[in-house]
Amino acid sequence: MKAHEHLPLLPIARAKGVWLEDFDGRKYLDGVSSWWVNLFGHNEPRIKAAISRQLDQLEHVMLAGFTHEPVVQLSEKLGRLTGLGHCFYASDGASATEIALKMSFHYWRNSGFPNKTKFLSLQNSYHGETIGALAVTDVAIFKDTYAPLLQQSMQMPSPDARLADADETAEAYAVRCAEFVEKYLSHHHAEIAAFIVEPLIQCAGGMGMYSPVYLKRVREICSKYQVHLIADEIAVGFGRTGSMFACEQAEIKPDFICLSKGITGGYLPLSVTLTTDEIYQAFYDDSVARGFLHSHSYTGNALACSAALATLEIFEQDQVLMKNQKTQAYINAQLATWGDMPIKHLRHQGMIWAFDVITSSSKFQQDFYQQAVSQGLLLRPIGNTVYFMPPYVINESEIDFMLSTTKSLVLACA
Ligand SMILES: *Cc1c(COP(=O)(O)O)cnc(C)c1O
């Protein structure tokens, strides 16, 4: 808050497409999709209309003992898309993580393995910041202060391709990291409930991208040692990596998938944890104590579900994944001319691009952010990593503006 003495908050009055507009009519290109939630731009007519229609029918009813049409339809659609047939709803990503962790532990307890009480995650992972989710998160700035409050968890080496040896391919490095998991689980599987990963991209950890080979191997290893695999697709789900879900690129089915962020196109808070029939059945019992006693007041909110249904419909109507390939080709062609820039690890996966700026300035992140905003571009570097995660509707002239502004600012701030 104190930093705002020098850097006042930016009050936004309205928004349309990729543009945010302040009260003085100044516009800002939303290059981070309002923290990765917005898919089809602001003020999207079809999502607005769906919410508005739902508003005339039913805004909300509790899901305990009751149900409603949007939540049934959404569950059926998500079940088909993910291959995991059971949905548990909450309102934010961290809660989806909590639900997966609790459900995994409880599954093992119900199945006669009460000693499986621990979790594995990756180095540099991010799964949210409530106390359970923070325990499997590995970003020091979020975690260190609260360390005394957190359950112990173990971090496996990150398969982030930037960490590969100089003469090693991303795939070879991913396989090497998976071997470490195998070695660890061969000794400790009896006490491990689940391994939670962000498939293909560790976003909050600095857009670390890795080979799908890692997910393939880790799926095999988790099955072999009876450890659940939790895919946290909160950031990468809904087309961000090029496929609807990142796990598809590794052709794996996790035991849990956590979804949120883009699920409503950026309109309303909603999250869901999906799981398998096998896990569902372990709770299906007359004994209440064997059931999954976890609830949130706004679970399965009808307005949020209607926004999610409209979002899924747009994917079909507009053939979004195919259209995004054209956008990707355009951006990639522009970035291919950036050879002489002071950057390294220029990388791309689906609708996310990132590079690391070579600089000795300790103020790069702050300088870049401030100057970009003053030029009408919203980007938030993570350390020296600059990334683009624009709404899918960004057009060529908007891309030109985003890239040329970034290029000159990298040179000015490095
Ligand atoms: C954002 C994010 C979360 C947390 O979601 P919130 O809605 O902010 O609680 C969890 N996991 C990943 C991978 C995320 O990117």
Coordinates of C-alpha atoms and ligand atoms in Angstrom, one line a residue:
M1 CA 0.0 0.0 0.0
K2 CA 2.8 2.3 0.8
A3 CA 4.2 2.0 -2.8
H4 CA 0.9 3.6 -3.9
E5 CA 2.2 6.9 -2.5
H6 CA 4.3 7.1 -5.7
L7 CA 2.3 4.8 -7.9
P8 CA -1.4 5.7 -7.5
L9 CA -4.0 3.0 -8.1
L10 CA -5.6 3.0 -11.6
P11 CA -9.3 3.3 -11.4
I12 CA -11.0 1.6 -14.3
A13 CA -14.4 2.9 -15.4
R14 CA -15.2 0.5 -18.3
A15 CA -13.7 -2.1 -20.6
K16 CA -14.3 -3.6 -24.0
G17 CA -12.4 -6.3 -25.9
V18 CA -8.7 -6.2 -24.8
W19 CA -9.0 -2.6 -23.7
L20 CA -9.5 -1.2 -20.1
E21 CA -10.5 2.5 -19.9
D22 CA -10.0 4.8 -17.0
F23 CA -12.1 7.8 -16.0
D24 CA -10.1 10.2 -18.1
G25 CA -10.7 8.1 -21.2
R26 CA -7.1 6.7 -21.3
K27 CA -6.9 3.1 -22.5
Y28 CA -4.8 0.2 -21.5
L29 CA -4.3 -3.0 -23.4
D30 CA -5.0 -5.9 -21.0
G31 CA -2.0 -8.0 -21.9
V32 CA -2.4 -10.4 -18.9
S33 CA -6.2 -11.0 -19.3
S34 CA -6.9 -9.4 -15.9
W35 CA -4.7 -12.0 -14.2
W36 CA -5.3 -14.8 -16.6
V37 CA -9.1 -15.0 -16.2
N38 CA -10.4 -13.3 -19.3
L39 CA -10.6 -15.3 -22.5
F40 CA -12.9 -13.5 -25.0
G41 CA -12.3 -9.9 -24.0
H42 CA -14.2 -7.6 -21.7
N43 CA -17.9 -6.8 -22.4
E44 CA -18.5 -10.0 -24.4
P45 CA -22.1 -9.9 -25.6
R46 CA -22.8 -13.6 -25.4
I47 CA -21.6 -14.1 -21.9
K48 CA -23.4 -11.0 -20.7
A49 CA -26.6 -12.2 -22.3
A50 CA -26.3 -15.6 -20.7
I51 CA -25.8 -14.1 -17.3
S52 CA -28.7 -11.7 -17.9
R53 CA -31.1 -14.5 -19.0
Q54 CA -30.1 -16.5 -15.9
L55 CA -30.6 -13.5 -13.7
D56 CA -34.3 -13.5 -14.7
Q57 CA -34.7 -17.2 -13.8
L58 CA -32.6 -18.0 -10.7
E59 CA -29.6 -16.2 -9.2
H60 CA -28.6 -18.8 -6.6
V61 CA -29.8 -21.7 -4.6
M62 CA -27.7 -23.8 -2.2
L63 CA -26.6 -27.1 -3.7
A64 CA -27.1 -29.1 -0.4
G65 CA -30.2 -31.1 -1.1
F66 CA -31.0 -28.9 -4.2
T67 CA -29.8 -28.6 -7.7
H68 CA -30.4 -26.4 -10.8
E69 CA -30.2 -26.6 -14.5
P70 CA -27.0 -24.6 -15.2
V71 CA -24.9 -26.7 -12.7
V72 CA -26.2 -30.0 -14.1
Q73 CA -25.5 -28.9 -17.7
L74 CA -22.0 -27.6 -16.8
S75 CA -21.1 -30.7 -14.9
E76 CA -22.1 -32.9 -17.8
K77 CA -20.1 -30.8 -20.3
L78 CA -17.0 -30.6 -18.1
G79 CA -17.3 -34.4 -17.4
R80 CA -17.3 -35.1 -21.1
L81 CA -14.4 -32.7 -21.8
T82 CA -12.1 -34.0 -19.1
G83 CA -13.1 -37.6 -18.9
L84 CA -13.6 -37.2 -15.2
G85 CA -17.2 -37.6 -14.4
H86 CA -17.7 -36.0 -10.9
C87 CA -17.6 -32.3 -10.1
F88 CA -17.2 -30.5 -6.8
Y89 CA -17.7 -26.7 -7.0
A90 CA -16.2 -23.7 -5.1
S91 CA -15.6 -20.1 -6.0
D92 CA -11.8 -19.7 -6.4
G93 CA -8.8 -21.6 -7.4
A94 CA -7.2 -22.0 -4.0
S95 CA -10.4 -23.7 -2.8
A96 CA -10.3 -26.1 -5.7
T97 CA -6.8 -27.0 -4.6
E98 CA -7.9 -27.5 -1.0
I99 CA -10.8 -29.7 -2.1
A100 CA -8.5 -31.9 -4.2
L101 CA -6.0 -32.3 -1.3
K102 CA -8.7 -33.1 1.3
M103 CA -10.5 -35.5 -1.0
S104 CA -7.3 -37.4 -1.9
F105 CA -6.4 -37.8 1.8
H106 CA -9.9 -38.8 2.6
Y107 CA -10.1 -41.3 -0.2
W108 CA -7.0 -43.1 1.1
R109 CA -8.4 -43.0 4.7
N110 CA -11.7 -44.5 3.5
S111 CA -9.8 -47.1 1.5
G112 CA -7.7 -48.4 4.4
F113 CA -4.5 -46.3 4.0
P114 CA -4.7 -43.8 6.8
N115 CA -1.0 -43.2 6.7
K116 CA -1.1 -41.5 3.3
T117 CA -1.2 -37.9 4.8
K118 CA 1.5 -36.1 2.8
F119 CA 1.7 -34.3 -0.5
L120 CA 4.3 -33.7 -3.2
S121 CA 4.5 -30.7 -5.4
L122 CA 7.2 -29.2 -7.7
Q123 CA 9.8 -26.7 -6.9
N124 CA 8.6 -23.2 -7.9
S125 CA 5.0 -24.4 -7.9
Y126 CA 1.9 -22.2 -7.3
H127 CA -1.4 -23.7 -6.2
G128 CA -3.0 -20.8 -4.3
E129 CA -2.5 -19.0 -1.0
T130 CA -5.0 -20.4 1.6
I131 CA -3.1 -22.4 4.2
G132 CA -3.5 -25.8 2.6
A133 CA -2.8 -24.6 -0.9
L134 CA 0.2 -22.6 0.3
A135 CA 1.6 -25.7 1.8
V136 CA 2.1 -27.2 -1.7
T137 CA 3.1 -23.8 -3.2
D138 CA 6.8 -23.1 -3.5
V139 CA 7.2 -19.4 -4.1
A140 CA 9.3 -18.0 -1.2
I141 CA 7.7 -14.5 -1.3
F142 CA 4.2 -15.9 -0.7
K143 CA 5.2 -18.7 1.6
D144 CA 8.1 -17.9 3.9
T145 CA 6.3 -15.7 6.4
Y146 CA 3.6 -18.3 7.0
A147 CA 5.9 -21.3 7.1
P148 CA 5.2 -22.1 10.8
L149 CA 1.4 -22.4 9.9
L150 CA 1.8 -24.8 7.1
Q151 CA 1.7 -28.6 6.7
Q152 CA 5.1 -30.0 5.6
S153 CA 5.2 -31.0 1.9
M154 CA 8.0 -32.3 -0.3
Q155 CA 9.1 -30.5 -3.6
M156 CA 10.3 -32.5 -6.5
P157 CA 12.8 -30.9 -9.0
S158 CA 11.0 -28.6 -11.5
P159 CA 11.1 -29.9 -15.1
D160 CA 11.2 -26.3 -16.3
A161 CA 13.3 -26.5 -19.6
R162 CA 15.3 -23.5 -18.5
L163 CA 17.0 -25.7 -15.9
A164 CA 18.2 -28.3 -18.3
D165 CA 22.0 -28.7 -18.7
A166 CA 23.5 -26.9 -21.7
D167 CA 23.8 -30.1 -23.8
E168 CA 20.5 -31.6 -22.7
T169 CA 17.2 -31.4 -24.5
A170 CA 14.0 -30.4 -22.7
E171 CA 12.7 -34.0 -23.0
A172 CA 15.8 -35.5 -21.6
Y173 CA 15.7 -33.1 -18.7
A174 CA 12.0 -33.9 -18.1
V175 CA 12.8 -37.6 -18.0
R176 CA 15.6 -37.0 -15.6
C177 CA 13.3 -35.1 -13.3
A178 CA 10.7 -37.8 -13.5
E179 CA 13.3 -40.4 -12.5
F180 CA 13.8 -38.4 -9.3
V181 CA 10.1 -38.7 -8.5
E182 CA 10.3 -42.5 -9.1
K183 CA 13.2 -42.8 -6.7
Y184 CA 11.4 -40.7 -4.1
L185 CA 8.1 -42.5 -4.3
S186 CA 9.8 -46.0 -4.2
H187 CA 10.8 -45.1 -0.7
H188 CA 8.0 -42.9 0.6
H189 CA 4.8 -43.9 -1.3
A190 CA 3.2 -45.4 1.9
E191 CA 2.9 -41.9 3.4
I192 CA 2.1 -39.9 0.2
A193 CA -1.5 -39.2 -0.8
A194 CA -1.0 -37.2 -3.9
F195 CA 1.4 -35.3 -6.3
I196 CA 0.0 -32.0 -7.4
V197 CA 1.4 -30.4 -10.6
E198 CA 0.7 -27.5 -13.0
P199 CA 0.6 -29.3 -16.3
L200 CA 3.0 -27.9 -19.0
I201 CA 3.5 -24.4 -17.6
Q202 CA 4.4 -23.2 -14.1
C203 CA 2.8 -19.8 -14.6
A204 CA 3.1 -17.9 -11.3
G205 CA 6.6 -19.4 -10.9
G206 CA 7.8 -17.3 -13.9
M207 CA 6.1 -19.1 -16.9
G208 CA 8.4 -22.1 -16.7
M209 CA 7.5 -24.4 -19.6
Y210 CA 8.2 -28.1 -19.8
S211 CA 7.9 -31.2 -22.0
P212 CA 4.7 -33.3 -21.9
V213 CA 7.0 -36.3 -21.5
Y214 CA 7.2 -35.4 -17.8
L215 CA 3.5 -35.7 -17.3
K216 CA 3.4 -39.0 -19.1
R217 CA 6.1 -40.5 -16.9
V218 CA 4.8 -39.1 -13.7
R219 CA 1.3 -40.5 -14.5
E220 CA 2.9 -44.0 -14.9
I221 CA 4.9 -43.6 -11.7
C222 CA 2.0 -42.3 -9.6
S223 CA -0.1 -45.3 -10.8
K224 CA 2.6 -47.7 -10.0
Y225 CA 3.0 -46.4 -6.4
Q226 CA -0.7 -45.7 -5.7
V227 CA -0.3 -42.0 -5.4
H228 CA -3.0 -39.6 -6.8
L229 CA -2.0 -37.2 -9.6
I230 CA -3.7 -33.8 -9.2
A231 CA -3.6 -31.6 -12.3
D232 CA -3.9 -28.0 -11.3
E233 CA -5.2 -26.5 -14.6
I234 CA -6.5 -23.4 -12.9
A235 CA -4.3 -21.2 -15.1
V236 CA -3.6 -23.4 -18.1
G237 CA -7.1 -24.9 -18.7
F238 CA -9.6 -23.6 -21.3
G239 CA -7.2 -23.4 -24.3
R240 CA -4.3 -21.5 -22.8
T241 CA -1.7 -24.1 -23.8
G242 CA -3.2 -24.7 -27.3
S243 CA -5.4 -27.7 -26.3
M244 CA -8.6 -27.4 -24.3
F245 CA -6.7 -28.8 -21.3
A246 CA -2.9 -29.1 -21.0
C247 CA -3.1 -32.8 -19.9
E248 CA -4.4 -33.7 -23.4
Q249 CA -1.0 -33.0 -24.8
A250 CA 0.5 -35.7 -22.6
E251 CA -2.4 -38.0 -23.3
I252 CA -2.9 -38.6 -19.6
K253 CA -5.9 -38.7 -17.3
P254 CA -5.1 -37.4 -13.8
D255 CA -7.1 -38.4 -10.7
F256 CA -8.2 -34.9 -10.1
I257 CA -8.3 -31.7 -12.2
C258 CA -8.7 -28.3 -10.7
L259 CA -10.3 -25.6 -12.9
S260 CA -11.0 -21.9 -12.3
K261 CA -9.8 -18.6 -13.8
G262 CA -10.9 -18.8 -17.4
I263 CA -13.9 -21.1 -16.6
T264 CA -16.4 -18.2 -16.7
G265 CA -14.5 -16.2 -19.4
G266 CA -13.4 -13.8 -16.6
Y267 CA -16.9 -12.8 -15.6
L268 CA -17.7 -14.4 -12.2
P269 CA -15.8 -16.4 -9.6
L270 CA -16.2 -20.1 -10.0
S271 CA -14.0 -23.2 -9.5
V272 CA -14.4 -26.9 -9.8
T273 CA -12.5 -30.0 -8.8
L274 CA -13.2 -33.0 -11.0
T275 CA -12.4 -36.5 -10.1
T276 CA -12.9 -40.2 -11.2
D277 CA -15.7 -42.6 -10.5
E278 CA -13.4 -44.7 -8.5
I279 CA -12.6 -41.9 -6.0
Y280 CA -16.3 -40.9 -5.9
Q281 CA -17.3 -44.5 -5.0
A282 CA -15.0 -44.5 -1.9
F283 CA -17.2 -41.8 -0.4
Y284 CA -20.6 -43.3 -1.5
D285 CA -21.8 -44.7 1.8
D286 CA -24.6 -44.6 4.4
S287 CA -22.0 -43.4 7.0
V288 CA -21.9 -39.6 7.0
A289 CA -18.3 -39.7 8.3
R290 CA -17.2 -41.4 5.1
G291 CA -18.7 -38.6 3.0
F292 CA -16.9 -35.5 1.9
L293 CA -18.0 -32.9 4.3
H294 CA -16.8 -29.7 2.7
S295 CA -19.0 -26.8 1.7
H296 CA -18.9 -23.2 0.5
S297 CA -21.9 -20.9 0.7
Y298 CA -21.8 -20.0 -3.1
T299 CA -21.0 -23.5 -4.3
G300 CA -22.2 -24.0 -7.9
N301 CA -23.7 -20.4 -8.1
A302 CA -26.2 -20.4 -11.0
L303 CA -25.1 -17.1 -12.5
A304 CA -21.4 -18.2 -12.5
C305 CA -22.4 -21.6 -14.1
S306 CA -24.4 -19.8 -16.8
A307 CA -21.3 -17.7 -17.6
A308 CA -19.3 -20.9 -17.8
L309 CA -21.8 -22.5 -20.1
A310 CA -21.7 -19.5 -22.4
T311 CA -17.9 -19.6 -22.4
L312 CA -17.9 -23.3 -23.5
E313 CA -20.4 -22.5 -26.2
I314 CA -18.1 -19.8 -27.6
F315 CA -15.3 -22.3 -27.8
E316 CA -17.6 -24.4 -30.1
Q317 CA -19.2 -21.5 -32.1
D318 CA -16.1 -19.6 -32.8
Q319 CA -13.7 -22.7 -33.2
V320 CA -11.5 -20.9 -30.7
L321 CA -8.6 -23.4 -30.5
M322 CA -8.2 -23.3 -34.3
K323 CA -8.5 -19.5 -34.5
N324 CA -5.9 -19.2 -31.8
Q325 CA -3.4 -21.0 -33.9
K326 CA -3.5 -18.1 -36.4
T327 CA -3.0 -15.6 -33.6
Q328 CA -0.1 -17.7 -32.4
A329 CA 1.5 -17.9 -35.8
Y330 CA 1.3 -14.1 -36.2
I331 CA 2.9 -13.4 -32.8
N332 CA 5.6 -16.0 -33.3
A333 CA 6.5 -14.5 -36.7
Q334 CA 6.9 -11.1 -35.1
L335 CA 9.0 -12.5 -32.2
A336 CA 11.2 -14.4 -34.6
T337 CA 12.7 -11.0 -35.6
W338 CA 13.8 -10.2 -32.0
G339 CA 17.2 -11.9 -32.4
D340 CA 19.2 -8.9 -31.3
M341 CA 17.3 -8.2 -28.1
P342 CA 18.9 -8.5 -24.6
I343 CA 16.7 -11.5 -23.7
K344 CA 17.0 -15.3 -23.3
H345 CA 14.7 -18.3 -23.1
L346 CA 12.2 -16.8 -25.5
R347 CA 9.4 -19.4 -25.2
H348 CA 5.9 -20.1 -26.2
Q349 CA 3.1 -22.6 -25.5
G350 CA -0.4 -22.0 -26.9
M351 CA -1.5 -18.5 -26.0
I352 CA 1.3 -17.8 -23.6
W353 CA 4.7 -16.2 -24.5
A354 CA 7.5 -15.4 -22.2
F355 CA 11.2 -14.3 -22.2
D356 CA 13.8 -13.5 -19.5
V357 CA 15.4 -10.0 -19.8
I358 CA 19.2 -9.9 -19.4
T359 CA 19.7 -6.9 -17.1
S360 CA 21.7 -5.9 -14.0
S361 CA 19.0 -3.4 -13.0
S362 CA 17.3 -4.5 -9.7
K363 CA 14.3 -2.3 -10.6
F364 CA 13.6 -3.8 -14.0
Q365 CA 10.2 -5.3 -13.0
Q366 CA 8.9 -2.0 -11.5
D367 CA 10.4 0.2 -14.2
F368 CA 8.9 -1.9 -17.0
Y369 CA 5.5 -2.1 -15.4
Q370 CA 5.2 1.6 -14.7
Q371 CA 6.5 2.7 -18.1
A372 CA 4.3 0.2 -19.9
V373 CA 1.1 1.4 -18.1
S374 CA 2.0 5.0 -18.9
Q375 CA 2.1 4.0 -22.6
G376 CA -1.2 2.2 -22.4
L377 CA -0.1 -1.4 -22.0
L378 CA -0.8 -3.6 -18.9
L379 CA 1.9 -6.3 -18.5
R380 CA 3.2 -7.5 -15.1
P381 CA 6.7 -9.0 -15.3
I382 CA 7.5 -11.8 -12.8
G383 CA 11.0 -10.7 -11.8
N384 CA 12.9 -10.3 -15.1
T385 CA 10.5 -12.5 -16.9
V386 CA 8.2 -10.6 -19.3
Y387 CA 5.1 -12.6 -20.5
F388 CA 2.1 -12.1 -22.7
M389 CA -1.1 -13.8 -21.8
P390 CA -3.7 -11.7 -23.8
P391 CA -7.4 -12.4 -24.3
Y392 CA -7.9 -14.7 -27.2
V393 CA -9.7 -12.0 -29.2
I394 CA -6.6 -9.8 -29.6
N395 CA -6.3 -8.7 -33.2
E396 CA -3.2 -8.0 -35.4
S397 CA -3.0 -4.2 -34.8
E398 CA -3.4 -4.8 -31.0
I399 CA -0.6 -7.4 -31.2
D400 CA 1.6 -4.9 -33.1
F401 CA 1.0 -2.3 -30.4
M402 CA 1.7 -4.8 -27.6
L403 CA 5.0 -6.1 -29.2
S404 CA 6.4 -2.8 -30.4
T405 CA 5.8 -1.1 -27.0
T406 CA 7.3 -4.1 -25.2
K407 CA 10.3 -4.1 -27.5
S408 CA 11.2 -0.5 -26.9
L409 CA 10.5 -0.8 -23.1
V410 CA 12.8 -3.8 -22.7
L411 CA 15.6 -1.8 -24.4
A412 CA 14.8 1.2 -22.2
C413 CA 14.6 -0.7 -18.8
A414 CA 17.2 -3.4 -19.2
Ligands
LIG1 C1 -4.3 -18.6 -9.8 C2 -3.9 -20.0 -9.5 C3 -4.4 -20.6 -8.3 C4 -5.2 -19.9 -7.3 O1 -6.4 -19.4 -7.8 P1 -7.2 -18.3 -7.0 O2 -8.5 -18.1 -7.6 O3 -6.3 -17.0 -7.1 O4 -7.3 -18.7 -5.6 C5 -4.1 -21.9 -8.2 N1 -3.3 -22.6 -9.0 C6 -2.8 -22.0 -10.1 C7 -2.0 -22.8 -11.1 C8 -3.1 -20.7 -10.4 O5 -2.5 -20.1 -11.5

